[in-house]
PDB file of N, CA, C and O in Angstrom:
ATOM      1  N   MET A   1     -13.742   7.601   4.578  1.00 86.00           N
ATOM      2  CA  MET A   1     -12.426   7.202   5.042  1.00 86.00           C
ATOM      3  C   MET A   1     -12.588   6.057   6.046  1.00 86.00           C
ATOM      4  O   MET A   1     -13.559   5.999   6.772  1.00 86.00           O
ATOM      5  N   ALA A   2     -11.599   5.193   6.043  1.00 89.00           N
ATOM      6  CA  ALA A   2     -11.572   4.094   6.999  1.00 89.00           C
ATOM      7  C   ALA A   2     -10.135   3.879   7.454  1.00 89.00           C
ATOM      8  O   ALA A   2      -9.196   4.077   6.681  1.00 89.00           O
ATOM      9  N   GLU A   3      -9.964   3.486   8.689  1.00 94.00           N
ATOM     10  CA  GLU A   3      -8.640   3.166   9.204  1.00 94.00           C
ATOM     11  C   GLU A   3      -8.419   1.671   9.028  1.00 94.00           C
ATOM     12  O   GLU A   3      -9.255   0.862   9.439  1.00 94.00           O
ATOM     13  N   VAL A   4      -7.315   1.301   8.372  1.00 95.00           N
ATOM     14  CA  VAL A   4      -7.022  -0.110   8.111  1.00 95.00           C
ATOM     15  C   VAL A   4      -5.595  -0.441   8.541  1.00 95.00           C
ATOM     16  O   VAL A   4      -4.738   0.435   8.581  1.00 95.00           O
ATOM     17  N   GLU A   5      -5.374  -1.718   8.849  1.00 97.00           N
ATOM     18  CA  GLU A   5      -4.026  -2.187   9.156  1.00 97.00           C
ATOM     19  C   GLU A   5      -3.472  -2.885   7.925  1.00 97.00           C
ATOM     20  O   GLU A   5      -4.188  -3.629   7.248  1.00 97.00           O
ATOM     21  N   LEU A   6      -2.196  -2.627   7.623  1.00 97.00           N
ATOM     22  CA  LEU A   6      -1.538  -3.214   6.459  1.00 97.00           C
ATOM     23  C   LEU A   6      -0.858  -4.522   6.844  1.00 97.00           C
ATOM     24  O   LEU A   6      -0.270  -4.623   7.923  1.00 97.00           O
ATOM     25  N   TYR A   7      -0.942  -5.503   5.952  1.00 98.00           N
ATOM     26  CA  TYR A   7      -0.354  -6.823   6.193  1.00 98.00           C
ATOM     27  C   TYR A   7       0.651  -7.164   5.099  1.00 98.00           C
ATOM     28  O   TYR A   7       0.368  -7.017   3.917  1.00 98.00           O
ATOM     29  N   GLY A   8       1.817  -7.616   5.513  1.00 97.00           N
ATOM     30  CA  GLY A   8       2.861  -8.017   4.581  1.00 97.00           C
ATOM     31  C   GLY A   8       3.660  -6.829   4.087  1.00 97.00           C
ATOM     32  O   GLY A   8       3.343  -5.670   4.357  1.00 97.00           O
ATOM     33  N   GLY A   9       4.722  -7.129   3.384  1.00 94.00           N
ATOM     34  CA  GLY A   9       5.544  -6.087   2.789  1.00 94.00           C
ATOM     35  C   GLY A   9       6.255  -5.217   3.805  1.00 94.00           C
ATOM     36  O   GLY A   9       6.267  -5.508   5.006  1.00 94.00           O
ATOM     37  N   PRO A  10       6.834  -4.128   3.341  1.00 94.00           N
ATOM     38  CA  PRO A  10       7.666  -3.295   4.201  1.00 94.00           C
ATOM     39  C   PRO A  10       6.893  -2.484   5.241  1.00 94.00           C
ATOM     40  O   PRO A  10       7.482  -2.004   6.197  1.00 94.00           O
ATOM     41  N   LEU A  11       5.587  -2.323   5.079  1.00 95.00           N
ATOM     42  CA  LEU A  11       4.803  -1.522   6.018  1.00 95.00           C
ATOM     43  C   LEU A  11       3.885  -2.398   6.875  1.00 95.00           C
ATOM     44  O   LEU A  11       2.891  -1.919   7.426  1.00 95.00           O
ATOM     45  N   ASP A  12       4.232  -3.658   7.009  1.00 97.00           N
ATOM     46  CA  ASP A  12       3.439  -4.604   7.796  1.00 97.00           C
ATOM     47  C   ASP A  12       3.175  -4.060   9.199  1.00 97.00           C
ATOM     48  O   ASP A  12       4.098  -3.607   9.882  1.00 97.00           O
ATOM     49  N   GLY A  13       1.914  -4.063   9.596  1.00 97.00           N
ATOM     50  CA  GLY A  13       1.540  -3.601  10.923  1.00 97.00           C
ATOM     51  C   GLY A  13       1.185  -2.129  11.011  1.00 97.00           C
ATOM     52  O   GLY A  13       0.643  -1.695  12.024  1.00 97.00           O
ATOM     53  N   TRP A  14       1.476  -1.361   9.975  1.00 96.00           N
ATOM     54  CA  TRP A  14       1.120   0.065   9.991  1.00 96.00           C
ATOM     55  C   TRP A  14      -0.401   0.202   9.912  1.00 96.00           C
ATOM     56  O   TRP A  14      -1.090  -0.597   9.270  1.00 96.00           O
ATOM     57  N   THR A  15      -0.928   1.236  10.530  1.00 96.00           N
ATOM     58  CA  THR A  15      -2.343   1.584  10.423  1.00 96.00           C
ATOM     59  C   THR A  15      -2.432   2.904   9.672  1.00 96.00           C
ATOM     60  O   THR A  15      -1.744   3.867  10.017  1.00 96.00           O
ATOM     61  N   VAL A  16      -3.269   2.921   8.620  1.00 95.00           N
ATOM     62  CA  VAL A  16      -3.390   4.114   7.777  1.00 95.00           C
ATOM     63  C   VAL A  16      -4.867   4.389   7.472  1.00 95.00           C
ATOM     64  O   VAL A  16      -5.701   3.491   7.533  1.00 95.00           O
ATOM     65  N   ASP A  17      -5.163   5.632   7.133  1.00 92.00           N
ATOM     66  CA  ASP A  17      -6.499   6.004   6.669  1.00 92.00           C
ATOM     67  C   ASP A  17      -6.552   5.834   5.160  1.00 92.00           C
ATOM     68  O   ASP A  17      -5.641   6.276   4.449  1.00 92.00           O
ATOM     69  N   VAL A  18      -7.610   5.185   4.679  1.00 90.00           N
ATOM     70  CA  VAL A  18      -7.795   4.997   3.237  1.00 90.00           C
ATOM     71  C   VAL A  18      -9.203   5.430   2.853  1.00 90.00           C
ATOM     72  O   VAL A  18     -10.131   5.362   3.647  1.00 90.00           O
ATOM     73  N   GLU A  19      -9.324   5.881   1.625  1.00 85.00           N
ATOM     74  CA  GLU A  19     -10.637   6.212   1.081  1.00 85.00           C
ATOM     75  C   GLU A  19     -11.141   4.978   0.336  1.00 85.00           C
ATOM     76  O   GLU A  19     -10.467   4.471  -0.572  1.00 85.00           O
ATOM     77  N   ILE A  20     -12.298   4.486   0.713  1.00 79.00           N
ATOM     78  CA  ILE A  20     -12.862   3.292   0.097  1.00 79.00           C
ATOM     79  C   ILE A  20     -13.701   3.721  -1.105  1.00 79.00           C
ATOM     80  O   ILE A  20     -14.623   4.519  -0.976  1.00 79.00           O
ATOM     81  N   ASP A  21     -13.348   3.188  -2.295  1.00 81.00           N
ATOM     82  CA  ASP A  21     -14.109   3.490  -3.496  1.00 81.00           C
ATOM     83  C   ASP A  21     -14.196   2.252  -4.369  1.00 81.00           C
ATOM     84  O   ASP A  21     -13.863   1.149  -3.926  1.00 81.00           O
ATOM     85  N   ASP A  22     -14.613   2.405  -5.630  1.00 80.00           N
ATOM     86  CA  ASP A  22     -14.805   1.259  -6.523  1.00 80.00           C
ATOM     87  C   ASP A  22     -13.513   0.530  -6.872  1.00 80.00           C
ATOM     88  O   ASP A  22     -13.538  -0.640  -7.232  1.00 80.00           O
ATOM     89  N   ASP A  23     -12.384   1.217  -6.833  1.00 79.00           N
ATOM     90  CA  ASP A  23     -11.088   0.614  -7.158  1.00 79.00           C
ATOM     91  C   ASP A  23     -10.130   0.873  -5.998  1.00 79.00           C
ATOM     92  O   ASP A  23      -9.222   1.689  -6.104  1.00 79.00           O
ATOM     93  N   PRO A  24     -10.362   0.196  -4.870  1.00 83.00           N
ATOM     94  CA  PRO A  24      -9.577   0.512  -3.673  1.00 83.00           C
ATOM     95  C   PRO A  24      -8.156  -0.037  -3.723  1.00 83.00           C
ATOM     96  O   PRO A  24      -7.944  -1.214  -4.000  1.00 83.00           O
ATOM     97  N   TRP A  25      -7.215   0.823  -3.492  1.00 87.00           N
ATOM     98  CA  TRP A  25      -5.804   0.480  -3.297  1.00 87.00           C
ATOM     99  C   TRP A  25      -5.139   1.726  -2.755  1.00 87.00           C
ATOM    100  O   TRP A  25      -5.710   2.803  -2.796  1.00 87.00           O
ATOM    101  N   ILE A  26      -3.944   1.532  -2.239  1.00 92.00           N
ATOM    102  CA  ILE A  26      -3.199   2.669  -1.713  1.00 92.00           C
ATOM    103  C   ILE A  26      -1.720   2.462  -2.021  1.00 92.00           C
ATOM    104  O   ILE A  26      -1.221   1.342  -1.931  1.00 92.00           O
ATOM    105  N   ALA A  27      -1.053   3.510  -2.452  1.00 91.00           N
ATOM    106  CA  ALA A  27       0.382   3.477  -2.736  1.00 91.00           C
ATOM    107  C   ALA A  27       1.049   4.491  -1.815  1.00 91.00           C
ATOM    108  O   ALA A  27       0.922   5.695  -2.017  1.00 91.00           O
ATOM    109  N   ILE A  28       1.728   4.011  -0.785  1.00 91.00           N
ATOM    110  CA  ILE A  28       2.295   4.858   0.254  1.00 91.00           C
ATOM    111  C   ILE A  28       3.780   5.104  -0.015  1.00 91.00           C
ATOM    112  O   ILE A  28       4.530   4.152  -0.227  1.00 91.00           O
ATOM    113  N   ILE A  29       4.190   6.364  -0.012  1.00 89.00           N
ATOM    114  CA  ILE A  29       5.609   6.687  -0.160  1.00 89.00           C
ATOM    115  C   ILE A  29       6.373   6.022   0.976  1.00 89.00           C
ATOM    116  O   ILE A  29       5.989   6.118   2.140  1.00 89.00           O
ATOM    117  N   SER A  30       7.451   5.310   0.613  1.00 87.00           N
ATOM    118  CA  SER A  30       8.170   4.520   1.618  1.00 87.00           C
ATOM    119  C   SER A  30       9.649   4.424   1.296  1.00 87.00           C
ATOM    120  O   SER A  30      10.028   4.190   0.151  1.00 87.00           O
ATOM    121  N   ASP A  31      10.459   4.576   2.317  1.00 86.00           N
ATOM    122  CA  ASP A  31      11.893   4.314   2.185  1.00 86.00           C
ATOM    123  C   ASP A  31      12.237   2.917   2.687  1.00 86.00           C
ATOM    124  O   ASP A  31      13.404   2.563   2.762  1.00 86.00           O
ATOM    125  N   HIS A  32      11.234   2.133   3.043  1.00 83.00           N
ATOM    126  CA  HIS A  32      11.452   0.815   3.626  1.00 83.00           C
ATOM    127  C   HIS A  32      11.349  -0.314   2.609  1.00 83.00           C
ATOM    128  O   HIS A  32      11.623  -1.459   2.933  1.00 83.00           O
ATOM    129  N   GLY A  33      10.931  -0.028   1.391  1.00 82.00           N
ATOM    130  CA  GLY A  33      10.698  -1.069   0.399  1.00 82.00           C
ATOM    131  C   GLY A  33      11.889  -1.327  -0.499  1.00 82.00           C
ATOM    132  O   GLY A  33      13.013  -0.885  -0.247  1.00 82.00           O
ATOM    133  N   GLU A  34      11.607  -2.018  -1.572  1.00 86.00           N
ATOM    134  CA  GLU A  34      12.637  -2.391  -2.546  1.00 86.00           C
ATOM    135  C   GLU A  34      13.228  -1.172  -3.252  1.00 86.00           C
ATOM    136  O   GLU A  34      14.381  -1.194  -3.677  1.00 86.00           O
ATOM    137  N   HIS A  35      12.432  -0.124  -3.379  1.00 89.00           N
ATOM    138  CA  HIS A  35      12.860   1.090  -4.082  1.00 89.00           C
ATOM    139  C   HIS A  35      12.743   2.283  -3.129  1.00 89.00           C
ATOM    140  O   HIS A  35      11.694   2.932  -3.080  1.00 89.00           O
ATOM    141  N   PRO A  36      13.785   2.597  -2.352  1.00 84.00           N
ATOM    142  CA  PRO A  36      13.712   3.728  -1.422  1.00 84.00           C
ATOM    143  C   PRO A  36      13.261   5.000  -2.132  1.00 84.00           C
ATOM    144  O   PRO A  36      13.728   5.306  -3.230  1.00 84.00           O
ATOM    145  N   GLY A  37      12.312   5.697  -1.530  1.00 85.00           N
ATOM    146  CA  GLY A  37      11.730   6.873  -2.156  1.00 85.00           C
ATOM    147  C   GLY A  37      10.574   6.532  -3.075  1.00 85.00           C
ATOM    148  O   GLY A  37       9.907   7.418  -3.596  1.00 85.00           O
ATOM    149  N   GLY A  38      10.336   5.252  -3.260  1.00 91.00           N
ATOM    150  CA  GLY A  38       9.216   4.804  -4.085  1.00 91.00           C
ATOM    151  C   GLY A  38       7.961   4.634  -3.252  1.00 91.00           C
ATOM    152  O   GLY A  38       7.787   5.285  -2.223  1.00 91.00           O
ATOM    153  N   ARG A  39       7.093   3.746  -3.684  1.00 93.00           N
ATOM    154  CA  ARG A  39       5.832   3.521  -2.990  1.00 93.00           C
ATOM    155  C   ARG A  39       5.605   2.031  -2.760  1.00 93.00           C
ATOM    156  O   ARG A  39       6.035   1.205  -3.558  1.00 93.00           O
ATOM    157  N   SER A  40       4.914   1.734  -1.682  1.00 94.00           N
ATOM    158  CA  SER A  40       4.492   0.370  -1.386  1.00 94.00           C
ATOM    159  C   SER A  40       2.996   0.297  -1.664  1.00 94.00           C
ATOM    160  O   SER A  40       2.212   1.089  -1.138  1.00 94.00           O
ATOM    161  N   LEU A  41       2.608  -0.640  -2.526  1.00 94.00           N
ATOM    162  CA  LEU A  41       1.231  -0.762  -2.987  1.00 94.00           C
ATOM    163  C   LEU A  41       0.494  -1.831  -2.175  1.00 94.00           C
ATOM    164  O   LEU A  41       0.978  -2.959  -2.036  1.00 94.00           O
ATOM    165  N   TYR A  42      -0.675  -1.449  -1.659  1.00 95.00           N
ATOM    166  CA  TYR A  42      -1.532  -2.354  -0.888  1.00 95.00           C
ATOM    167  C   TYR A  42      -2.946  -2.290  -1.443  1.00 95.00           C
ATOM    168  O   TYR A  42      -3.379  -1.249  -1.949  1.00 95.00           O
ATOM    169  N   GLU A  43      -3.671  -3.429  -1.352  1.00 94.00           N
ATOM    170  CA  GLU A  43      -5.078  -3.467  -1.732  1.00 94.00           C
ATOM    171  C   GLU A  43      -5.791  -4.506  -0.871  1.00 94.00           C
ATOM    172  O   GLU A  43      -5.150  -5.420  -0.337  1.00 94.00           O
ATOM    173  N   PRO A  44      -7.110  -4.380  -0.735  1.00 94.00           N
ATOM    174  CA  PRO A  44      -7.828  -5.338   0.103  1.00 94.00           C
ATOM    175  C   PRO A  44      -8.020  -6.668  -0.618  1.00 94.00           C
ATOM    176  O   PRO A  44      -8.269  -6.698  -1.821  1.00 94.00           O
ATOM    177  N   ASP A  45      -7.891  -7.770   0.137  1.00 94.00           N
ATOM    178  CA  ASP A  45      -8.203  -9.079  -0.421  1.00 94.00           C
ATOM    179  C   ASP A  45      -9.715  -9.299  -0.278  1.00 94.00           C
ATOM    180  O   ASP A  45     -10.426  -8.433   0.255  1.00 94.00           O
ATOM    181  N   PRO A  46     -10.251 -10.439  -0.749  1.00 93.00           N
ATOM    182  CA  PRO A  46     -11.704 -10.654  -0.671  1.00 93.00           C
ATOM    183  C   PRO A  46     -12.279 -10.583   0.746  1.00 93.00           C
ATOM    184  O   PRO A  46     -13.448 -10.245   0.922  1.00 93.00           O
ATOM    185  N   SER A  47     -11.470 -10.852   1.756  1.00 95.00           N
ATOM    186  CA  SER A  47     -11.973 -10.783   3.132  1.00 95.00           C
ATOM    187  C   SER A  47     -11.907  -9.362   3.703  1.00 95.00           C
ATOM    188  O   SER A  47     -12.372  -9.118   4.810  1.00 95.00           O
ATOM    189  N   GLY A  48     -11.292  -8.417   2.940  1.00 91.00           N
ATOM    190  CA  GLY A  48     -11.182  -7.043   3.405  1.00 91.00           C
ATOM    191  C   GLY A  48      -9.860  -6.717   4.080  1.00 91.00           C
ATOM    192  O   GLY A  48      -9.643  -5.591   4.514  1.00 91.00           O
ATOM    193  N   THR A  49      -8.958  -7.703   4.183  1.00 95.00           N
ATOM    194  CA  THR A  49      -7.635  -7.473   4.767  1.00 95.00           C
ATOM    195  C   THR A  49      -6.753  -6.781   3.731  1.00 95.00           C
ATOM    196  O   THR A  49      -6.660  -7.229   2.589  1.00 95.00           O
ATOM    197  N   TRP A  50      -6.103  -5.695   4.129  1.00 96.00           N
ATOM    198  CA  TRP A  50      -5.256  -4.933   3.208  1.00 96.00           C
ATOM    199  C   TRP A  50      -3.882  -5.579   3.113  1.00 96.00           C
ATOM    200  O   TRP A  50      -3.112  -5.559   4.057  1.00 96.00           O
ATOM    201  N   ARG A  51      -3.577  -6.169   1.974  1.00 97.00           N
ATOM    202  CA  ARG A  51      -2.345  -6.930   1.746  1.00 97.00           C
ATOM    203  C   ARG A  51      -1.400  -6.184   0.804  1.00 97.00           C
ATOM    204  O   ARG A  51      -1.817  -5.507  -0.132  1.00 97.00           O
ATOM    205  N   TRP A  52      -0.111  -6.400   1.054  1.00 97.00           N
ATOM    206  CA  TRP A  52       0.932  -5.838   0.202  1.00 97.00           C
ATOM    207  C   TRP A  52       0.867  -6.501  -1.167  1.00 97.00           C
ATOM    208  O   TRP A  52       0.693  -7.723  -1.289  1.00 97.00           O
ATOM    209  N   VAL A  53       1.008  -5.703  -2.226  1.00 97.00           N
ATOM    210  CA  VAL A  53       1.019  -6.199  -3.598  1.00 97.00           C
ATOM    211  C   VAL A  53       2.446  -6.205  -4.138  1.00 97.00           C
ATOM    212  O   VAL A  53       2.947  -7.231  -4.598  1.00 97.00           O
ATOM    213  N   ARG A  54       3.095  -5.030  -4.078  1.00 95.00           N
ATOM    214  CA  ARG A  54       4.482  -4.900  -4.541  1.00 95.00           C
ATOM    215  C   ARG A  54       4.974  -3.502  -4.236  1.00 95.00           C
ATOM    216  O   ARG A  54       4.210  -2.638  -3.841  1.00 95.00           O
ATOM    217  N   ASP A  55       6.251  -3.289  -4.451  1.00 94.00           N
ATOM    218  CA  ASP A  55       6.836  -1.958  -4.325  1.00 94.00           C
ATOM    219  C   ASP A  55       6.976  -1.356  -5.714  1.00 94.00           C
ATOM    220  O   ASP A  55       7.244  -2.070  -6.692  1.00 94.00           O
ATOM    221  N   LEU A  56       6.798  -0.050  -5.797  1.00 93.00           N
ATOM    222  CA  LEU A  56       6.892   0.674  -7.062  1.00 93.00           C
ATOM    223  C   LEU A  56       8.042   1.666  -7.000  1.00 93.00           C
ATOM    224  O   LEU A  56       8.285   2.272  -5.959  1.00 93.00           O
ATOM    225  N   ARG A  57       8.740   1.844  -8.126  1.00 90.00           N
ATOM    226  CA  ARG A  57       9.733   2.916  -8.210  1.00 90.00           C
ATOM    227  C   ARG A  57       9.004   4.251  -8.174  1.00 90.00           C
ATOM    228  O   ARG A  57       7.815   4.344  -8.524  1.00 90.00           O
ATOM    229  N   TRP A  58       9.690   5.307  -7.805  1.00 86.00           N
ATOM    230  CA  TRP A  58       9.064   6.630  -7.694  1.00 86.00           C
ATOM    231  C   TRP A  58       8.459   7.079  -9.008  1.00 86.00           C
ATOM    232  O   TRP A  58       7.473   7.808  -9.047  1.00 86.00           O
ATOM    233  N   ASP A  59       9.022   6.630 -10.136  1.00 87.00           N
ATOM    234  CA  ASP A  59       8.534   7.093 -11.447  1.00 87.00           C
ATOM    235  C   ASP A  59       7.452   6.201 -12.053  1.00 87.00           C
ATOM    236  O   ASP A  59       7.023   6.431 -13.184  1.00 87.00           O
ATOM    237  N   GLU A  60       6.965   5.202 -11.328  1.00 82.00           N
ATOM    238  CA  GLU A  60       5.929   4.313 -11.859  1.00 82.00           C
ATOM    239  C   GLU A  60       4.507   4.817 -11.615  1.00 82.00           C
ATOM    240  O   GLU A  60       3.567   4.223 -12.094  1.00 82.00           O
ATOM    241  N   MET A  61       4.368   5.871 -10.845  1.00 72.00           N
ATOM    242  CA  MET A  61       3.014   6.368 -10.542  1.00 72.00           C
ATOM    243  C   MET A  61       2.604   7.417 -11.527  1.00 72.00           C
ATOM    244  O   MET A  61       3.144   8.329 -11.851  1.00 72.00           O
TER     245      MET A  61
END
C-alpha cells in the first residue's frame, strides 16, 4: 500500500491509500463527479503522479 495525492478531476487534492501492482489504477466512489454515485478513475502518469482519467457511471464497473 502507498499513500498518494490525486491530481485533477473532482477529487483533486485528496490523499488516498492505493495498492501498487502491475496494472495500477483506482476507481473511487464519488458524488462529486459527472455521475453522482459513480466512480472517479485515477492512474499514475509516467512520473508517478496520480492523475484523473474520467468519471464512470455506477454501472460501468
